Tab-separated table of N, CA and C and ligand atoms in Angstrom:
chain	number	residue	atom	x	y	z
A	1	MET	N	69.169	69.785	-235.166
A	1	MET	CA	68.242	69.788	-236.317
A	1	MET	C	66.851	70.275	-235.917
A	2	GLU	N	66.374	71.267	-236.601
A	2	GLU	CA	65.022	71.771	-236.352
A	2	GLU	C	64.235	71.775	-237.653
A	3	ARG	N	62.928	71.669	-237.500
A	3	ARG	CA	62.019	71.865	-238.638
A	3	ARG	C	61.243	73.158	-238.419
A	4	THR	N	60.948	73.864	-239.513
A	4	THR	CA	60.101	75.050	-239.416
A	4	THR	C	59.134	75.085	-240.588
A	5	LEU	N	57.966	75.678	-240.369
A	5	LEU	CA	56.995	75.805	-241.458
A	5	LEU	C	57.200	77.133	-242.181
A	6	VAL	N	57.360	77.048	-243.497
A	6	VAL	CA	57.465	78.245	-244.330
A	6	VAL	C	56.295	78.266	-245.304
A	7	LEU	N	55.698	79.439	-245.472
A	7	LEU	CA	54.711	79.636	-246.534
A	7	LEU	C	55.263	80.673	-247.490
A	8	ILE	N	55.229	80.355	-248.794
A	8	ILE	CA	55.464	81.386	-249.805
A	8	ILE	C	54.075	81.928	-250.102
A	9	LYS	N	53.838	83.188	-249.709
A	9	LYS	CA	52.483	83.741	-249.690
A	9	LYS	C	51.981	84.063	-251.108
A	10	PRO	N	50.654	84.227	-251.244
A	10	PRO	CA	50.068	84.421	-252.587
A	10	PRO	C	50.662	85.578	-253.394
A	11	ASP	N	51.092	86.656	-252.731
A	11	ASP	CA	51.686	87.774	-253.493
A	11	ASP	C	52.950	87.328	-254.216
A	12	ALA	N	53.778	86.541	-253.541
A	12	ALA	CA	55.041	86.094	-254.137
A	12	ALA	C	54.801	85.080	-255.258
A	13	ILE	N	53.754	84.278	-255.111
A	13	ILE	CA	53.400	83.334	-256.188
A	13	ILE	C	52.959	84.138	-257.412
A	14	ALA	N	52.049	85.111	-257.202
A	14	ALA	CA	51.525	85.921	-258.308
A	14	ALA	C	52.638	86.725	-258.980
A	15	ASN	N	53.627	87.159	-258.192
A	15	ASN	CA	54.731	87.951	-258.749
A	15	ASN	C	55.869	87.100	-259.315
A	16	LYS	N	55.653	85.751	-259.325
A	16	LYS	CA	56.630	84.820	-259.911
A	16	LYS	C	57.997	84.840	-259.215
A	17	TYR	N	57.952	84.861	-257.885
A	17	TYR	CA	59.188	84.834	-257.103
A	17	TYR	C	59.456	83.473	-256.462
A	18	ILE	N	58.693	82.440	-256.840
A	18	ILE	CA	58.864	81.125	-256.185
A	18	ILE	C	60.320	80.662	-256.273
A	19	GLY	N	60.847	80.671	-257.491
A	19	GLY	CA	62.212	80.165	-257.711
A	19	GLY	C	63.241	80.960	-256.945
A	20	ASP	N	63.134	82.290	-256.994
A	20	ASP	CA	64.093	83.147	-256.285
A	20	ASP	C	64.060	82.883	-254.787
A	21	ILE	N	62.858	82.738	-254.243
A	21	ILE	CA	62.730	82.555	-252.793
A	21	ILE	C	63.286	81.199	-252.371
A	22	ILE	N	62.951	80.154	-253.127
A	22	ILE	CA	63.481	78.827	-252.790
A	22	ILE	C	65.010	78.833	-252.889
A	23	LYS	N	65.532	79.531	-253.888
A	23	LYS	CA	66.997	79.620	-254.054
A	23	LYS	C	67.641	80.241	-252.805
A	24	HIS	N	67.003	81.273	-252.237
A	24	HIS	CA	67.538	81.884	-251.017
A	24	HIS	C	67.661	80.850	-249.899
A	25	TYR	N	66.611	80.062	-249.704
A	25	TYR	CA	66.658	79.055	-248.634
A	25	TYR	C	67.716	77.988	-248.931
A	26	GLU	N	67.794	77.550	-250.179
A	26	GLU	CA	68.810	76.540	-250.525
A	26	GLU	C	70.223	77.099	-250.338
A	27	ASN	N	70.422	78.337	-250.749
A	27	ASN	CA	71.752	78.957	-250.591
A	27	ASN	C	72.166	79.061	-249.131
A	28	GLU	N	71.170	79.181	-248.232
A	28	GLU	CA	71.469	79.272	-246.798
A	28	GLU	C	71.661	77.896	-246.174
A	29	GLY	N	71.531	76.852	-246.973
A	29	GLY	CA	71.825	75.501	-246.497
A	29	GLY	C	70.649	74.727	-245.935
A	30	PHE	N	69.444	75.280	-246.026
A	30	PHE	CA	68.283	74.547	-245.505
A	30	PHE	C	67.888	73.431	-246.456
A	31	LYS	N	67.360	72.377	-245.871
A	31	LYS	CA	66.822	71.277	-246.668
A	31	LYS	C	65.312	71.466	-246.813
A	32	ILE	N	64.812	71.247	-248.024
A	32	ILE	CA	63.356	71.256	-248.221
A	32	ILE	C	62.865	69.853	-247.908
A	33	SER	N	62.221	69.700	-246.757
A	33	SER	CA	61.787	68.376	-246.304
A	33	SER	C	60.369	68.048	-246.744
A	34	ALA	N	59.598	69.081	-247.112
A	34	ALA	CA	58.231	68.892	-247.620
A	34	ALA	C	57.839	70.140	-248.391
A	35	MET	N	56.966	69.960	-249.392
A	35	MET	CA	56.528	71.134	-250.158
A	35	MET	C	55.252	70.826	-250.934
A	36	LYS	N	54.303	71.787	-250.921
A	36	LYS	CA	53.120	71.651	-251.782
A	36	LYS	C	52.488	73.004	-252.124
A	37	LEU	N	51.886	73.041	-253.332
A	37	LEU	CA	51.080	74.193	-253.748
A	37	LEU	C	49.647	73.908	-253.303
A	38	MET	N	49.021	74.861	-252.651
A	38	MET	CA	47.668	74.641	-252.114
A	38	MET	C	46.982	75.983	-251.879
A	39	GLN	N	45.689	75.922	-251.600
A	39	GLN	CA	44.977	77.158	-251.250
A	39	GLN	C	44.506	77.081	-249.804
A	40	MET	N	44.802	78.110	-249.036
A	40	MET	CA	44.405	78.162	-247.633
A	40	MET	C	42.901	78.425	-247.548
A	41	THR	N	42.210	77.699	-246.683
A	41	THR	CA	40.799	77.990	-246.418
A	41	THR	C	40.717	78.895	-245.183
A	42	GLU	N	39.527	79.450	-244.938
A	42	GLU	CA	39.356	80.278	-243.739
A	42	GLU	C	39.589	79.452	-242.477
A	43	LYS	N	39.212	78.179	-242.561
A	43	LYS	CA	39.377	77.281	-241.418
A	43	LYS	C	40.862	77.046	-241.112
A	44	ILE	N	41.629	76.789	-242.165
A	44	ILE	CA	43.081	76.600	-241.984
A	44	ILE	C	43.705	77.898	-241.468
A	45	ALA	N	43.262	79.034	-242.026
A	45	ALA	CA	43.809	80.336	-241.615
A	45	ALA	C	43.552	80.573	-240.128
A	46	ALA	N	42.360	80.233	-239.664
A	46	ALA	CA	42.013	80.464	-238.258
A	46	ALA	C	42.869	79.612	-237.319
A	47	LYS	N	43.252	78.413	-237.788
A	47	LYS	CA	44.145	77.554	-236.997
A	47	LYS	C	45.565	78.114	-237.017
A	48	HIS	N	46.021	78.383	-238.244
A	48	HIS	CA	47.403	78.813	-238.433
A	48	HIS	C	47.665	80.151	-237.737
A	49	TYR	N	46.725	81.087	-237.884
A	49	TYR	CA	46.888	82.441	-237.330
A	49	TYR	C	46.059	82.630	-236.056
A	50	ALA	N	45.863	81.569	-235.284
A	50	ALA	CA	45.024	81.623	-234.070
A	50	ALA	C	45.397	82.787	-233.153
A	51	GLU	N	46.716	83.032	-233.012
A	51	GLU	CA	47.164	84.087	-232.076
A	51	GLU	C	46.774	85.488	-232.547
A	52	HIS	N	46.400	85.622	-233.835
A	52	HIS	CA	46.080	86.949	-234.378
A	52	HIS	C	44.575	87.214	-234.499
A	53	ILE	N	43.750	86.217	-234.172
A	53	ILE	CA	42.294	86.411	-234.267
A	53	ILE	C	41.891	87.590	-233.388
A	54	GLY	N	41.103	88.520	-233.978
A	54	GLY	CA	40.641	89.687	-233.223
A	54	GLY	C	41.502	90.920	-233.410
A	55	LYS	N	42.732	90.744	-233.944
A	55	LYS	CA	43.589	91.919	-234.177
A	55	LYS	C	43.076	92.702	-235.385
A	56	PRO	N	43.374	94.003	-235.440
A	56	PRO	CA	42.821	94.846	-236.521
A	56	PRO	C	43.184	94.365	-237.926
A	57	PHE	N	44.334	93.720	-238.095
A	57	PHE	CA	44.748	93.305	-239.438
A	57	PHE	C	44.279	91.899	-239.809
A	58	TYR	N	43.624	91.205	-238.866
A	58	TYR	CA	43.317	89.777	-239.084
A	58	TYR	C	42.443	89.529	-240.321
A	59	GLU	N	41.353	90.277	-240.459
A	59	GLU	CA	40.424	89.998	-241.574
A	59	GLU	C	41.072	90.199	-242.932
A	60	ASN	N	41.826	91.281	-243.076
A	60	ASN	CA	42.556	91.525	-244.328
A	60	ASN	C	43.584	90.448	-244.599
A	61	LEU	N	44.244	90.031	-243.539
A	61	LEU	CA	45.272	88.991	-243.655
A	61	LEU	C	44.642	87.702	-244.187
A	62	VAL	N	43.513	87.308	-243.619
A	62	VAL	CA	42.864	86.062	-244.034
A	62	VAL	C	42.325	86.191	-245.459
A	63	LYS	N	41.772	87.356	-245.787
A	63	LYS	CA	41.270	87.586	-247.145
A	63	LYS	C	42.404	87.391	-248.156
A	64	PHE	N	43.529	87.982	-247.859
A	64	PHE	CA	44.714	87.884	-248.723
A	64	PHE	C	45.246	86.451	-248.796
A	65	MET	N	45.365	85.794	-247.661
A	65	MET	CA	45.990	84.463	-247.624
A	65	MET	C	45.119	83.381	-248.258
A	66	THR	N	43.779	83.606	-248.303
A	66	THR	CA	42.876	82.581	-248.831
A	66	THR	C	42.471	82.839	-250.289
A	67	ALA	N	42.814	84.003	-250.836
A	67	ALA	CA	42.310	84.393	-252.161
A	67	ALA	C	42.954	83.621	-253.308
A	68	GLU	N	44.222	83.280	-253.148
A	68	GLU	CA	44.983	82.613	-254.225
A	68	GLU	C	45.899	81.562	-253.615
A	69	PRO	N	46.409	80.643	-254.450
A	69	PRO	CA	47.267	79.583	-253.915
A	69	PRO	C	48.554	80.106	-253.265
A	70	LEU	N	49.083	79.277	-252.389
A	70	LEU	CA	50.377	79.545	-251.754
A	70	LEU	C	51.187	78.255	-251.771
A	71	ILE	N	52.437	78.341	-251.364
A	71	ILE	CA	53.263	77.139	-251.227
A	71	ILE	C	53.576	76.948	-249.751
A	72	ALA	N	53.315	75.737	-249.274
A	72	ALA	CA	53.688	75.369	-247.912
A	72	ALA	C	54.917	74.481	-247.978
A	73	MET	N	55.873	74.722	-247.082
A	73	MET	CA	57.112	73.943	-247.073
A	73	MET	C	57.525	73.664	-245.634
A	74	VAL	N	58.197	72.551	-245.447
A	74	VAL	CA	58.928	72.333	-244.204
A	74	VAL	C	60.404	72.462	-244.536
A	75	LEU	N	61.093	73.383	-243.886
A	75	LEU	CA	62.546	73.511	-244.041
A	75	LEU	C	63.210	72.937	-242.806
A	76	SER	N	64.335	72.252	-243.028
A	76	SER	CA	65.065	71.646	-241.911
A	76	SER	C	66.507	72.120	-241.905
A	77	GLY	N	67.081	72.157	-240.711
A	77	GLY	CA	68.481	72.537	-240.565
A	77	GLY	C	68.766	72.916	-239.129
A	78	GLU	N	70.034	73.202	-238.838
A	78	GLU	CA	70.413	73.614	-237.500
A	78	GLU	C	69.832	75.004	-237.216
A	79	ASN	N	69.194	75.161	-236.085
A	79	ASN	CA	68.564	76.447	-235.718
A	79	ASN	C	67.656	76.996	-236.809
A	80	ALA	N	66.988	76.115	-237.521
A	80	ALA	CA	66.198	76.528	-238.690
A	80	ALA	C	65.134	77.571	-238.330
A	81	ILE	N	64.539	77.471	-237.150
A	81	ILE	CA	63.429	78.373	-236.815
A	81	ILE	C	63.903	79.826	-236.763
A	82	ALA	N	64.954	80.086	-236.014
A	82	ALA	CA	65.464	81.466	-235.915
A	82	ALA	C	66.143	81.898	-237.214
A	83	ARG	N	66.893	80.988	-237.826
A	83	ARG	CA	67.667	81.371	-239.020
A	83	ARG	C	66.752	81.673	-240.209
A	84	VAL	N	65.687	80.911	-240.375
A	84	VAL	CA	64.774	81.200	-241.497
A	84	VAL	C	64.117	82.555	-241.293
A	85	ARG	N	63.774	82.898	-240.037
A	85	ARG	CA	63.175	84.219	-239.797
A	85	ARG	C	64.164	85.340	-240.102
A	86	GLU	N	65.462	85.069	-239.884
A	86	GLU	CA	66.482	86.063	-240.273
A	86	GLU	C	66.557	86.227	-241.780
A	87	VAL	N	66.529	85.099	-242.493
A	87	VAL	CA	66.572	85.138	-243.965
A	87	VAL	C	65.320	85.848	-244.506
A	88	ASN	N	64.183	85.653	-243.829
A	88	ASN	CA	62.936	86.306	-244.263
A	88	ASN	C	62.985	87.819	-244.050
A	89	GLY	N	63.530	88.272	-242.937
A	89	GLY	CA	63.567	89.697	-242.615
A	89	GLY	C	62.350	90.141	-241.833
A	90	ALA	N	62.344	91.418	-241.449
A	90	ALA	CA	61.284	91.969	-240.600
A	90	ALA	C	59.920	91.884	-241.272
A	91	THR	N	58.865	91.794	-240.434
A	91	THR	CA	57.481	91.700	-240.922
A	91	THR	C	57.164	92.835	-241.898
A	92	ASN	N	57.548	94.060	-241.542
A	92	ASN	CA	57.356	95.210	-242.426
A	92	ASN	C	58.546	95.302	-243.381
A	93	PRO	N	58.312	95.071	-244.680
A	93	PRO	CA	59.446	95.036	-245.624
A	93	PRO	C	60.261	96.329	-245.645
A	94	GLU	N	59.627	97.438	-245.281
A	94	GLU	CA	60.384	98.701	-245.243
A	94	GLU	C	61.436	98.688	-244.141
A	95	LYS	N	61.202	97.843	-243.132
A	95	LYS	CA	62.156	97.752	-242.020
A	95	LYS	C	63.068	96.525	-242.145
A	96	ALA	N	62.866	95.746	-243.202
A	96	ALA	CA	63.653	94.517	-243.372
A	96	ALA	C	65.071	94.854	-243.843
A	97	ALA	N	66.030	94.064	-243.368
A	97	ALA	CA	67.439	94.300	-243.715
A	97	ALA	C	67.688	94.008	-245.196
A	98	GLU	N	68.687	94.681	-245.740
A	98	GLU	CA	69.097	94.457	-247.137
A	98	GLU	C	69.374	92.972	-247.364
A	99	GLY	N	68.964	92.468	-248.505
A	99	GLY	CA	69.264	91.088	-248.867
A	99	GLY	C	68.282	90.062	-248.331
A	100	THR	N	67.383	90.480	-247.423
A	100	THR	CA	66.396	89.527	-246.911
A	100	THR	C	65.281	89.335	-247.948
A	101	ILE	N	64.571	88.224	-247.810
A	101	ILE	CA	63.510	87.893	-248.775
A	101	ILE	C	62.431	88.970	-248.776
A	102	ARG	N	62.043	89.437	-247.597
A	102	ARG	CA	60.980	90.453	-247.554
A	102	ARG	C	61.456	91.787	-248.140
A	103	LYS	N	62.711	92.144	-247.903
A	103	LYS	CA	63.241	93.377	-248.491
A	103	LYS	C	63.205	93.279	-250.024
A	104	LEU	N	63.566	92.096	-250.524
A	104	LEU	CA	63.686	91.928	-251.974
A	104	LEU	C	62.340	91.726	-252.662
A	105	PHE	N	61.423	90.984	-252.026
A	105	PHE	CA	60.255	90.496	-252.758
A	105	PHE	C	58.887	90.896	-252.189
A	106	ALA	N	58.825	91.497	-250.993
A	106	ALA	CA	57.518	91.798	-250.398
A	106	ALA	C	56.916	93.076	-250.974
A	107	GLU	N	55.579	93.125	-250.969
A	107	GLU	CA	54.853	94.298	-251.475
A	107	GLU	C	54.467	95.258	-250.358
A	108	SER	N	54.109	94.718	-249.187
A	108	SER	CA	53.591	95.540	-248.086
A	108	SER	C	53.655	94.742	-246.786
A	109	VAL	N	53.201	95.348	-245.691
A	109	VAL	CA	53.230	94.630	-244.398
A	109	VAL	C	52.379	93.366	-244.475
A	110	THR	N	51.218	93.455	-245.103
A	110	THR	CA	50.370	92.258	-245.212
A	110	THR	C	50.899	91.319	-246.295
A	111	LYS	N	51.137	91.876	-247.474
A	111	LYS	CA	51.616	91.058	-248.605
A	111	LYS	C	53.142	90.977	-248.543
A	112	ASN	N	53.619	90.233	-247.533
A	112	ASN	CA	55.062	90.262	-247.262
A	112	ASN	C	55.793	88.973	-247.645
A	113	ALA	N	55.286	88.308	-248.682
A	113	ALA	CA	56.008	87.260	-249.432
A	113	ALA	C	56.170	85.908	-248.737
A	114	VAL	N	56.474	85.913	-247.435
A	114	VAL	CA	56.770	84.644	-246.763
A	114	VAL	C	56.294	84.633	-245.306
A	115	HIS	N	56.073	83.434	-244.826
A	115	HIS	CA	55.795	83.187	-243.401
A	115	HIS	C	56.832	82.198	-242.896
A	116	ALA	N	57.230	82.328	-241.638
A	116	ALA	CA	58.013	81.268	-240.988
A	116	ALA	C	57.623	81.177	-239.518
A	117	SER	N	57.627	79.981	-238.995
A	117	SER	CA	57.284	79.734	-237.586
A	117	SER	C	58.241	80.503	-236.674
A	118	ASP	N	57.732	80.857	-235.458
A	118	ASP	CA	58.542	81.698	-234.565
A	118	ASP	C	59.019	81.004	-233.298
A	119	SER	N	58.684	79.739	-233.103
A	119	SER	CA	59.132	79.009	-231.906
A	119	SER	C	59.028	77.510	-232.184
A	120	ILE	N	59.659	76.735	-231.324
A	120	ILE	CA	59.609	75.275	-231.487
A	120	ILE	C	58.166	74.784	-231.411
A	121	GLU	N	57.409	75.317	-230.438
A	121	GLU	CA	56.008	74.883	-230.264
A	121	GLU	C	55.176	75.257	-231.483
A	122	ASN	N	55.329	76.494	-231.956
A	122	ASN	CA	54.546	76.914	-233.118
A	122	ASN	C	54.970	76.170	-234.383
A	123	ALA	N	56.246	75.869	-234.525
A	123	ALA	CA	56.703	75.113	-235.696
A	123	ALA	C	56.015	73.745	-235.713
A	124	LYS	N	56.009	73.079	-234.592
A	124	LYS	CA	55.368	71.758	-234.496
A	124	LYS	C	53.878	71.855	-234.816
A	125	ARG	N	53.228	72.853	-234.205
A	125	ARG	CA	51.788	73.060	-234.380
A	125	ARG	C	51.463	73.400	-235.836
A	126	GLU	N	52.226	74.310	-236.427
A	126	GLU	CA	51.940	74.768	-237.791
A	126	GLU	C	52.245	73.674	-238.822
A	127	ILE	N	53.337	72.954	-238.646
A	127	ILE	CA	53.668	71.871	-239.586
A	127	ILE	C	52.533	70.854	-239.627
A	128	ALA	N	51.957	70.551	-238.471
A	128	ALA	CA	50.874	69.559	-238.392
A	128	ALA	C	49.594	70.039	-239.071
A	129	ILE	N	49.435	71.355	-239.221
A	129	ILE	CA	48.262	71.886	-239.934
A	129	ILE	C	48.374	71.587	-241.425
A	130	PHE	N	49.588	71.628	-241.949
A	130	PHE	CA	49.784	71.544	-243.404
A	130	PHE	C	50.257	70.172	-243.896
A	131	PHE	N	50.915	69.395	-243.047
A	131	PHE	CA	51.515	68.137	-243.501
A	131	PHE	C	51.269	67.006	-242.509
A	132	SER	N	51.121	65.805	-243.077
A	132	SER	CA	51.153	64.633	-242.211
A	132	SER	C	52.598	64.130	-242.194
A	133	GLU	N	52.933	63.353	-241.190
A	133	GLU	CA	54.327	62.939	-240.990
A	133	GLU	C	54.878	62.184	-242.201
A	134	ILE	N	54.045	61.435	-242.916
A	134	ILE	CA	54.551	60.668	-244.065
A	134	ILE	C	54.834	61.548	-245.283
A	135	GLU	N	54.476	62.821	-245.214
A	135	GLU	CA	54.788	63.750	-246.313
A	135	GLU	C	56.082	64.526	-246.059
A	136	ILE	N	56.744	64.260	-244.947
A	136	ILE	CA	57.958	65.008	-244.566
A	136	ILE	C	59.171	64.088	-244.670
A	137	PHE	N	60.188	64.561	-245.405
A	137	PHE	CA	61.374	63.743	-245.690
A	137	PHE	C	62.637	64.481	-245.222
A	138	ASP	N	63.083	64.194	-243.999
A	138	ASP	CA	64.230	64.944	-243.444
A	138	ASP	C	65.559	64.505	-244.058
B	1	IDP	P1	55.484	87.467	-238.856
B	1	IDP	O1	54.866	86.914	-240.124
B	1	IDP	O2	56.704	88.282	-239.167
B	1	IDP	O3	55.713	86.422	-237.806
B	1	IDP	P2	53.179	88.342	-237.299
B	1	IDP	O4	53.210	89.456	-236.297
B	1	IDP	O5	53.093	86.945	-236.799
B	1	IDP	O6	54.447	88.536	-238.268
B	1	IDP	O7	51.932	88.639	-238.259
B	1	IDP	C1	51.456	87.653	-239.143
B	1	IDP	C2	51.205	88.292	-240.487
B	1	IDP	O8	50.145	89.241	-240.375
B	1	IDP	C3	52.376	89.120	-241.057
B	1	IDP	O9	53.344	88.330	-241.730
B	1	IDP	C4	51.652	90.054	-241.995
B	1	IDP	O10	51.289	89.391	-243.224
B	1	IDP	C5	50.377	90.360	-241.209
B	1	IDP	N1	50.537	91.556	-240.352
B	1	IDP	C6	51.168	91.634	-239.178
B	1	IDP	N2	51.129	92.863	-238.634
B	1	IDP	C7	50.420	93.603	-239.508
B	1	IDP	C8	50.023	94.977	-239.513
B	1	IDP	O11	50.331	95.760	-238.594
B	1	IDP	N3	49.291	95.382	-240.590
B	1	IDP	C9	48.942	94.548	-241.600
B	1	IDP	N4	49.306	93.238	-241.625
B	1	IDP	C10	50.031	92.769	-240.601
B	2	MG	MG1	54.254	85.246	-236.837
């Protein structure tokens, strides 16, 4: 059993894909252990995207992620970290495999519909940014 942090990004919220995206995760057998609608602040963005600070796309990414609400979720399941990233598809939606969430619902490399943690350490770190333990129901 693993937990991973998923964000349904502001583009997908604005495009009304919340239901479709959640359905994809449910169809793949993941459990929604936590979920909330919220707006990312620059401070939260700097914590969450710490590894990307200083990269050429960072400022645009933060502008996009903080401009409108997003949904934060904890998904649980066997190998959830790797499997959710497979369901999400490649970062660049043009390179994402058919049937993946990014192929179906993303607008661009930045506005790519969803986020998912990429390792056990990052999943733990990212979940703690968005949720306290009493808000998570495995
Ligand atoms: P990931 O979300 O697939 O793990 P990361 O490399 O961790 O991809 O990048 C974090 C986010 O930053 C991406 O999901 C995307 O929104 C944005 N991003 C990454 N690379 C680029 C780029 O080359 N141009 C514009 N935005 C990018
Ligand atoms: Mg990443």
